[in-house]
JSON list of C-alpha atoms in Angstrom, two decimals:
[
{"chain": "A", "resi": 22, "resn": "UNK", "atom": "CA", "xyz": [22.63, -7.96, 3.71]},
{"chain": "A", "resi": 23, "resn": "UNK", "atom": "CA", "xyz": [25.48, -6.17, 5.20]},
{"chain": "A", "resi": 24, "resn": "UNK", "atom": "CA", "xyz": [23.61, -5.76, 8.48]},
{"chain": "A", "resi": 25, "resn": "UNK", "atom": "CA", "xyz": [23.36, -10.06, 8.46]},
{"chain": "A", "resi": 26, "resn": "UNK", "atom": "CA", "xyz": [27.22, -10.57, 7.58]},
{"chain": "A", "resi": 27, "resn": "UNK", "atom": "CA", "xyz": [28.38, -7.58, 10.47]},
{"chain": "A", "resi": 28, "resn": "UNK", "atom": "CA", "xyz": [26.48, -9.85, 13.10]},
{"chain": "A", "resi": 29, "resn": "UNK", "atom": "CA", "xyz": [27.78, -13.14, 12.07]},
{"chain": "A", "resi": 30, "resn": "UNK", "atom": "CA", "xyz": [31.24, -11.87, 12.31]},
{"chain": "A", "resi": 31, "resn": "UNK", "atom": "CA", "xyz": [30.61, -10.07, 15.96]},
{"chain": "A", "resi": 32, "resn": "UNK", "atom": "CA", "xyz": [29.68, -13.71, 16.71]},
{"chain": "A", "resi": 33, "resn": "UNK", "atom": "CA", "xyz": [32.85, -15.18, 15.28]},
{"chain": "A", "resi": 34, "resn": "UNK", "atom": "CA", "xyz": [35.34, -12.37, 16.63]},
{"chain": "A", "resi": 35, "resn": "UNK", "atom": "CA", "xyz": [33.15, -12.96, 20.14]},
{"chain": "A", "resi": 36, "resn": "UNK", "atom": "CA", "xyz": [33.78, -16.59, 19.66]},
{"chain": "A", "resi": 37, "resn": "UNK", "atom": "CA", "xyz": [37.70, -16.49, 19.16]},
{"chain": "A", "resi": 38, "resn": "UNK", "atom": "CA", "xyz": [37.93, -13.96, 21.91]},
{"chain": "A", "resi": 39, "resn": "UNK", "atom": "CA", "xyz": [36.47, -16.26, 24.34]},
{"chain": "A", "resi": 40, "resn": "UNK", "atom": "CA", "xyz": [38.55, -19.13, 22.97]},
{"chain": "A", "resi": 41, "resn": "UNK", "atom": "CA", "xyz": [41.83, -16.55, 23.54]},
{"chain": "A", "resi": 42, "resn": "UNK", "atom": "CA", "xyz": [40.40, -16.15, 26.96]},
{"chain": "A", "resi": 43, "resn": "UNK", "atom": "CA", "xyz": [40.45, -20.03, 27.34]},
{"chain": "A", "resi": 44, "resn": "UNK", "atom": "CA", "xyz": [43.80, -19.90, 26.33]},
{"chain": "A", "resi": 45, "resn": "UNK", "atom": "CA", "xyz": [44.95, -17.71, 29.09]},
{"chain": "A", "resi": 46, "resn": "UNK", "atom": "CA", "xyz": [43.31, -19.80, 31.73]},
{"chain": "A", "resi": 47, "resn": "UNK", "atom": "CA", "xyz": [45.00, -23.42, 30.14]},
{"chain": "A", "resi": 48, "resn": "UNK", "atom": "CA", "xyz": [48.45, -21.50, 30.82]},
{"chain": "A", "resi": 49, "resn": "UNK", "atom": "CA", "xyz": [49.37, -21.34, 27.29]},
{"chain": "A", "resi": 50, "resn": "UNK", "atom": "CA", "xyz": [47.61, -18.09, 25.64]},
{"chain": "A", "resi": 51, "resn": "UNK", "atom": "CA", "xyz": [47.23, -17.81, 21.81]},
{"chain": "A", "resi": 52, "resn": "UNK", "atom": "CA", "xyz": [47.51, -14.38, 21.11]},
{"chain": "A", "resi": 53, "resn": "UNK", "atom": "CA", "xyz": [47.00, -15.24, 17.59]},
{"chain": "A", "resi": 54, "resn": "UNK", "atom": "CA", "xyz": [43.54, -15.57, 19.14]},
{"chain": "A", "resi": 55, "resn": "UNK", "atom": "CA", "xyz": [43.11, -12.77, 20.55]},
{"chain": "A", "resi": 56, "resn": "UNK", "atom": "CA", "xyz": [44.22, -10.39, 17.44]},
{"chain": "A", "resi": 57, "resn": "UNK", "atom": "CA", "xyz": [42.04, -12.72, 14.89]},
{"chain": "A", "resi": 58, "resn": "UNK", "atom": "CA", "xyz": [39.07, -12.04, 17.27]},
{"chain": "A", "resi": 59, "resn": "UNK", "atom": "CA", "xyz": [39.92, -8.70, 17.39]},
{"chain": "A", "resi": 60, "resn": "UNK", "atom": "CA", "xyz": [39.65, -7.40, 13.84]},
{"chain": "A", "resi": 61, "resn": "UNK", "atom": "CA", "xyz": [36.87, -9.51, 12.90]},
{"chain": "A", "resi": 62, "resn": "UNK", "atom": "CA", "xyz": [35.05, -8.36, 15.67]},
{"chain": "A", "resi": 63, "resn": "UNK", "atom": "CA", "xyz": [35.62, -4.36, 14.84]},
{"chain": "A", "resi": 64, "resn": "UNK", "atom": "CA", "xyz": [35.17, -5.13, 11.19]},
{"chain": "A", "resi": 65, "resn": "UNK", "atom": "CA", "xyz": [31.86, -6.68, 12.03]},
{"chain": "A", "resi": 66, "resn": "UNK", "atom": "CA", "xyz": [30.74, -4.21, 14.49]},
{"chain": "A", "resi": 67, "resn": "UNK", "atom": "CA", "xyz": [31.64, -2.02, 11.70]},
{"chain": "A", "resi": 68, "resn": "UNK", "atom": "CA", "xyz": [29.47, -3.52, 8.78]},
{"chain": "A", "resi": 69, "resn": "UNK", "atom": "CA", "xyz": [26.35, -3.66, 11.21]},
{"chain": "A", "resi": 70, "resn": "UNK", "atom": "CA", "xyz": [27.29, -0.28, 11.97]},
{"chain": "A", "resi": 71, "resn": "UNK", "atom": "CA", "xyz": [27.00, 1.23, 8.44]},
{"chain": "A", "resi": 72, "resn": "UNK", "atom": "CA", "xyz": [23.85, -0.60, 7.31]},
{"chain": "A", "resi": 73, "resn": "UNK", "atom": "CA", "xyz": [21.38, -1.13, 9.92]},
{"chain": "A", "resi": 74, "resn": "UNK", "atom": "CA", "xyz": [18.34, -3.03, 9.43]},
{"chain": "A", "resi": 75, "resn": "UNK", "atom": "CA", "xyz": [15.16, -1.90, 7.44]},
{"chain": "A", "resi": 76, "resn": "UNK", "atom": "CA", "xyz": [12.37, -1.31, 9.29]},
{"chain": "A", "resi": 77, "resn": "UNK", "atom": "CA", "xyz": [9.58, -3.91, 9.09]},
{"chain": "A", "resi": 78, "resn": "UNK", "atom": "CA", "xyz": [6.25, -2.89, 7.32]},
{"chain": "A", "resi": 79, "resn": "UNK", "atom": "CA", "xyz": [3.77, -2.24, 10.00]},
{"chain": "A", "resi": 80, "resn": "UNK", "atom": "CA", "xyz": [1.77, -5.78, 10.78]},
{"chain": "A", "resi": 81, "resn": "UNK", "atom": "CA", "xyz": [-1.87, -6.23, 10.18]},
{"chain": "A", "resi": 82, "resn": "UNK", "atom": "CA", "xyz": [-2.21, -7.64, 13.62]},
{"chain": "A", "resi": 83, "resn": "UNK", "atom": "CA", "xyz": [-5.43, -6.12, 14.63]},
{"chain": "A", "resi": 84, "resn": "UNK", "atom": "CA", "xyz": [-7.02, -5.41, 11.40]},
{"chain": "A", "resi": 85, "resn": "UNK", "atom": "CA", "xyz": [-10.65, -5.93, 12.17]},
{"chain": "A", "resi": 86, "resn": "UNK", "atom": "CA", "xyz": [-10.73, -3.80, 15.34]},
{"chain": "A", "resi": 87, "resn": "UNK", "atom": "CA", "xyz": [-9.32, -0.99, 13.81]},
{"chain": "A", "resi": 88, "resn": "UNK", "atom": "CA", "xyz": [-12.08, -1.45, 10.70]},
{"chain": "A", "resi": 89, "resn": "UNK", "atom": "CA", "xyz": [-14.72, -1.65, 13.59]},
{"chain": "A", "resi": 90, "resn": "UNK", "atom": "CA", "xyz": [-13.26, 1.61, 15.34]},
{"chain": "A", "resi": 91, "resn": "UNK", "atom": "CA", "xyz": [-13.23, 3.52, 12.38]},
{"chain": "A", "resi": 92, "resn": "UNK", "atom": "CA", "xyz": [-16.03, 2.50, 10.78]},
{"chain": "A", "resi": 93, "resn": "UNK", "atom": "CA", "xyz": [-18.14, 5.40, 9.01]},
{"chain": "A", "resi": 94, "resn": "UNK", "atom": "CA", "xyz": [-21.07, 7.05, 10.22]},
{"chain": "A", "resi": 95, "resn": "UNK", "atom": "CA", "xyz": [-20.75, 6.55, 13.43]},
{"chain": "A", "resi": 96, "resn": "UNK", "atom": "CA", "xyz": [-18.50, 9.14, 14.71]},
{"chain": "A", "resi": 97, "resn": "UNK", "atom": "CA", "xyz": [-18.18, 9.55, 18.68]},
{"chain": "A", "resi": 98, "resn": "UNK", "atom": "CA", "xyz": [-19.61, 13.56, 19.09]},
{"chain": "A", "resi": 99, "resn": "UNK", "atom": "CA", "xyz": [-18.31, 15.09, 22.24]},
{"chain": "A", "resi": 100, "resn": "UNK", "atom": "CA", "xyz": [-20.95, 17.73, 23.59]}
]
């Protein structure tokens, strides 16, 4: 849960950063901006830092050829 709230506030502190950068290029930077962006960006990086994400349970893609390969009784014999 912590891993989903650290990456939606890396997007928001990457958002304001670009709008600070905006700012700068309009002639009339907002450094409010800039520091906003800032911390919420480290304190997201931060919270998808400390909890990273659970590995998935391995998939059941190919089932039935793995049933076929290891089916019993007939065992490959190398010579």
């Amino acid at each position: 849960m912590l891993n989903k709230l650290g990456l939606f506030l890396l997007v928001v502190g990457g958002t304001f950063l670009v709008l600070f950068v905006l700012s700068i290029t309009a002639k009339s930077p907002e450094y409010n901006l800039l520091v906003l962006g800032g911390l919420i960006f480290l304190f997201g990086s931060f919270l998808h830092w400390i909890s990273p994400r659970q590995p998935s349970p391995p998939s059941d893609r190919f089932h039935s050829f793995k049933k076929l390969r290891a089916r019993p009784g007939q065992k490959n014999k190398k010579s």
